[in-house]
XYZ file of C-alpha atoms in Angstrom:
310
model
C -61.214 18.562 34.916
C -59.303 16.389 32.675
C -58.761 18.905 30.194
C -57.117 21.348 32.446
C -53.446 20.964 33.136
C -52.548 19.643 36.484
C -49.502 21.115 38.034
C -47.143 18.743 39.942
C -43.883 18.626 42.000
C -41.658 15.743 42.679
C -39.496 16.371 45.831
C -36.356 14.177 45.741
C -33.269 14.081 48.139
C -31.244 16.339 46.190
C -33.507 17.995 43.555
C -37.129 19.122 42.991
C -39.025 18.556 39.672
C -41.987 20.604 38.531
C -44.291 19.812 35.488
C -47.786 20.383 33.927
C -49.410 17.339 33.061
C -52.103 16.488 30.722
C -54.544 14.120 32.493
C -56.554 13.431 29.279
C -53.473 12.021 27.386
C -51.379 11.007 30.549
C -48.444 12.780 29.431
C -46.188 15.532 30.225
C -47.095 19.200 28.734
C -43.744 20.316 27.350
C -40.466 19.534 29.646
C -40.413 19.006 33.087
C -37.884 21.573 35.174
C -35.311 20.408 37.890
C -33.978 22.544 40.519
C -31.247 21.687 43.002
C -32.454 21.258 46.628
C -30.335 21.631 49.567
C -31.451 18.845 51.854
C -29.599 19.862 54.630
C -30.602 23.518 54.185
C -32.902 25.397 56.093
C -36.755 25.176 56.191
C -36.891 28.450 54.338
C -34.004 27.525 51.843
C -35.815 24.114 51.116
C -39.532 25.706 50.759
C -37.600 28.449 48.500
C -36.162 25.571 46.385
C -39.606 23.771 45.564
C -41.041 27.352 44.940
C -38.603 28.378 42.342
C -39.168 25.089 40.630
C -42.840 25.768 40.364
C -42.566 29.184 39.419
C -41.018 27.686 36.071
C -44.295 26.160 34.890
C -47.370 28.216 34.156
C -49.857 26.516 36.427
C -53.274 27.723 36.037
C -54.629 29.768 38.921
C -56.605 27.929 41.653
C -55.120 24.695 40.595
C -55.025 21.490 42.678
C -51.231 20.485 42.793
C -50.121 17.146 43.263
C -47.079 16.563 45.378
C -44.888 13.581 45.703
C -42.728 13.670 48.717
C -40.482 11.097 50.372
C -41.071 10.013 54.028
C -41.518 10.045 56.835
C -44.229 12.608 56.300
C -47.707 13.234 57.487
C -49.591 13.188 53.735
C -53.086 14.159 54.726
C -52.010 17.184 57.096
C -48.999 18.091 54.593
C -46.602 18.266 57.696
C -43.152 17.119 57.662
C -42.027 14.058 59.941
C -38.117 14.023 58.970
C -36.154 13.320 61.751
C -33.099 10.889 61.911
C -33.096 10.219 58.117
C -30.459 12.597 57.167
C -32.598 14.764 54.783
C -35.098 17.745 55.326
C -34.788 17.653 58.968
C -35.310 21.625 59.256
C -38.915 20.535 57.954
C -39.799 18.515 61.103
C -43.127 19.717 62.204
C -43.213 22.300 59.222
C -46.772 22.617 57.840
C -45.388 22.264 54.312
C -48.854 22.620 52.738
C -49.526 26.033 54.283
C -45.658 27.484 53.641
C -46.096 26.230 49.793
C -49.374 27.826 49.240
C -48.102 31.201 50.708
C -44.946 30.775 48.138
C -46.751 29.649 45.012
C -47.918 31.708 42.359
C -50.491 31.810 41.195
C -52.099 30.713 44.753
C -53.184 27.055 44.488
C -56.466 25.976 45.578
C -55.022 22.999 47.547
C -52.178 20.716 47.494
C -52.362 17.085 47.643
C -49.531 15.261 48.791
C -48.460 11.513 48.455
C -45.697 9.025 48.996
C -42.919 9.422 46.414
C -42.990 5.585 45.848
C -46.683 5.541 45.515
C -46.570 7.876 43.000
C -44.315 6.226 40.844
C -46.398 3.041 41.231
C -49.529 5.350 40.258
C -47.993 6.673 37.188
C -46.779 2.956 36.034
C -50.417 1.467 36.922
C -52.369 4.365 34.968
C -49.967 4.974 32.101
C -47.008 2.668 32.033
C -45.916 -0.795 32.654
C -48.636 -1.875 34.879
C -51.633 -0.796 32.661
C -54.111 -3.469 32.420
C -53.566 -5.228 35.432
C -55.988 -4.727 38.399
C -53.401 -5.379 41.085
C -49.585 -4.544 40.549
C -46.441 -4.056 42.667
C -43.991 -1.440 41.784
C -40.578 -1.064 43.094
C -37.758 1.442 42.908
C -34.441 0.176 43.362
C -31.721 2.899 44.255
C -30.229 4.148 47.665
C -33.108 1.950 49.057
C -36.280 -0.183 48.014
C -39.115 2.079 47.560
C -42.414 0.340 46.854
C -46.007 0.550 46.122
C -48.970 -1.973 46.085
C -51.395 -0.768 43.592
C -55.244 -1.931 43.676
C -57.042 -0.462 40.582
C -54.286 2.391 40.718
C -54.977 3.024 44.477
C -51.991 2.433 46.791
C -52.878 -0.272 49.684
C -50.564 0.819 52.693
C -51.939 -1.166 55.391
C -53.736 -4.453 56.157
C -52.892 -8.285 55.795
C -52.122 -8.179 52.303
C -49.254 -5.832 52.418
C -46.115 -5.361 54.370
C -46.212 -3.021 57.331
C -47.023 0.464 55.786
C -46.875 -1.089 52.397
C -43.131 -0.908 52.323
C -40.804 -3.375 51.337
C -37.735 -1.619 52.936
C -38.975 -2.635 56.232
C -38.930 -6.364 55.641
C -35.640 -8.601 56.236
C -33.546 -11.143 54.445
C -30.962 -13.531 56.336
C -31.948 -12.117 59.520
C -30.814 -8.503 58.435
C -32.946 -5.491 57.022
C -33.374 -6.183 53.147
C -31.529 -2.862 52.362
C -28.338 -4.135 53.567
C -28.679 -6.805 50.675
C -30.457 -5.038 48.049
C -29.572 -1.247 47.676
C -26.524 1.000 46.303
C -25.014 0.578 49.609
C -25.719 -2.957 50.139
C -24.580 -4.260 46.719
C -21.522 -2.037 46.732
C -20.384 -3.432 50.326
C -21.028 -6.889 48.935
C -18.463 -6.469 45.919
C -16.136 -4.692 48.122
C -16.090 -7.853 50.263
C -16.045 -10.264 47.570
C -13.615 -8.634 45.106
C -11.597 -5.623 46.634
C -8.253 -5.417 48.646
C -9.071 -1.682 48.962
C -12.490 -1.505 50.486
C -12.393 2.371 50.522
C -12.402 2.466 46.567
C -15.683 0.885 45.611
C -17.152 1.091 41.963
C -20.885 2.276 41.921
C -23.546 0.105 41.016
C -23.622 1.087 37.267
C -19.933 0.102 37.215
C -20.203 -3.201 39.057
C -22.968 -3.957 36.451
C -20.594 -3.635 33.570
C -17.665 -5.575 35.273
C -20.691 -8.353 35.452
C -21.263 -8.140 31.590
C -17.737 -8.468 31.096
C -17.332 -11.419 32.870
C -16.228 -10.584 36.687
C -17.552 -13.340 38.376
C -17.695 -11.461 41.590
C -19.736 -8.826 40.227
C -21.992 -11.108 38.581
C -22.387 -13.271 41.820
C -23.262 -10.087 43.903
C -25.842 -9.036 41.722
C -27.165 -12.285 41.278
C -27.641 -12.845 44.866
C -29.112 -9.335 45.657
C -31.706 -9.765 43.104
C -32.636 -13.290 43.998
C -32.969 -12.278 47.663
C -35.342 -9.442 46.496
C -37.519 -12.027 44.574
C -37.520 -14.485 47.860
C -38.693 -11.522 50.033
C -41.353 -10.121 47.737
C -42.814 -13.784 46.478
C -45.120 -14.367 49.843
C -46.345 -10.532 49.322
C -46.884 -10.960 45.696
C -48.924 -13.957 46.261
C -51.026 -12.619 48.989
C -51.696 -9.423 47.297
C -52.826 -11.339 44.261
C -50.657 -9.004 42.041
C -50.007 -10.158 38.301
C -47.481 -7.546 37.529
C -44.034 -6.717 39.276
C -42.514 -3.294 37.879
C -38.970 -2.246 38.555
C -37.959 1.467 38.448
C -35.240 3.429 39.855
C -31.491 3.909 39.144
C -30.532 0.444 39.424
C -33.320 -0.652 36.911
C -30.952 0.616 34.121
C -29.382 -2.789 34.730
C -32.582 -4.553 33.870
C -30.805 -7.354 31.857
C -29.044 -8.396 34.962
C -32.228 -7.985 37.417
C -34.948 -9.723 35.541
C -33.401 -13.082 35.830
C -32.442 -13.492 39.241
C -35.383 -11.684 40.206
C -37.596 -14.169 38.744
C -35.554 -17.049 39.974
C -35.922 -15.766 43.499
C -39.911 -15.628 43.296
C -40.015 -18.934 41.827
C -37.755 -20.696 44.115
C -40.334 -19.820 47.005
C -42.718 -22.895 47.428
C -46.479 -22.635 47.666
C -47.184 -19.151 46.454
C -49.168 -20.326 43.401
C -47.514 -17.496 41.489
C -46.567 -19.974 38.439
C -46.634 -18.200 35.418
C -49.204 -15.823 36.490
C -46.558 -12.928 37.082
C -45.434 -10.411 34.623
C -42.084 -8.997 35.310
C -41.392 -5.396 33.702
C -39.133 -2.625 34.101
C -40.811 0.740 34.239
C -41.745 2.375 30.908
C -41.702 6.193 32.453
C -38.447 5.830 34.761
C -38.408 9.509 34.992
C -41.732 10.732 34.386
C -44.145 8.090 36.401
C -43.972 9.851 39.797
C -45.298 13.147 38.002
C -48.002 11.205 36.238
C -48.888 9.632 39.558
C -48.722 13.067 41.394
C -51.116 14.278 38.707
C -53.772 11.337 38.889
C -53.763 11.688 42.775
C -54.373 15.507 42.468
C -57.078 15.091 39.740
C -59.231 12.257 41.374
C -62.418 12.604 43.211
C -60.795 12.382 46.907
C -62.449 11.379 50.138
C -62.090 13.559 53.330
C -59.497 10.856 54.759
C -57.539 10.054 51.536
C -53.905 10.508 51.759
C -50.820 9.226 50.781
C -48.092 7.284 53.022
């Protein structure tokens, strides 16, 4: 019911966030709580950390929880598939849904899992920068490139209109994986090659952005190249999906003043897309809360038996 608070969890690589969401108002009820999470820990330690965060919010008994999780994960079955990704590998093959049901108090009626990038996109589609757009693409820029292709707020993860699995990070630029150009590690590596005598001491992206604003031509060129590349890779898919809004979140989006121009230029440089002036480029309105709002929407919506996030 819309008037019932929806408890949600967002599981990240180093932390877990828990909150109650007012679905009618599309906003958090009180403050979200955040707990550290040992991504390299045992299954018990990780699940215990998630449960510890959940215990700090007053979830109603028998609630349906929304849980935003990174992949790889079987979102319909609630089973971890983490292998070879450097985090949560102790959860491989673990029925996370059953384990959390056992640990959460009061006991939930059910848990509905969805991909963390999809949760972010849904949050912006129902309560943020993509409101009013029937079709939107929401991406997150940080350690990698997360993506969500939204049709009326519903993530589209397969079919000819979206990249494989709806995942932009699986695409390439210049014959290399996109994330070698557009990601924290890609941008830092490019700056090290261009400007540094000591490649072992590389500033983070925020510092590179400050250098660009201060007139460092190497910093400016690296960022300009990265976001033009992102625009060029996205353009054909934006056109195919018939999106009218591109929303950018994630830690790197804090440098929106350095992203928007090159990103637009990269999109506009791709011929025959028909995008013209139809696209709206926006930074996220809820950079921190969007995944929580999206997880609540996912938990509260009527859901067919086969529904599940990526």
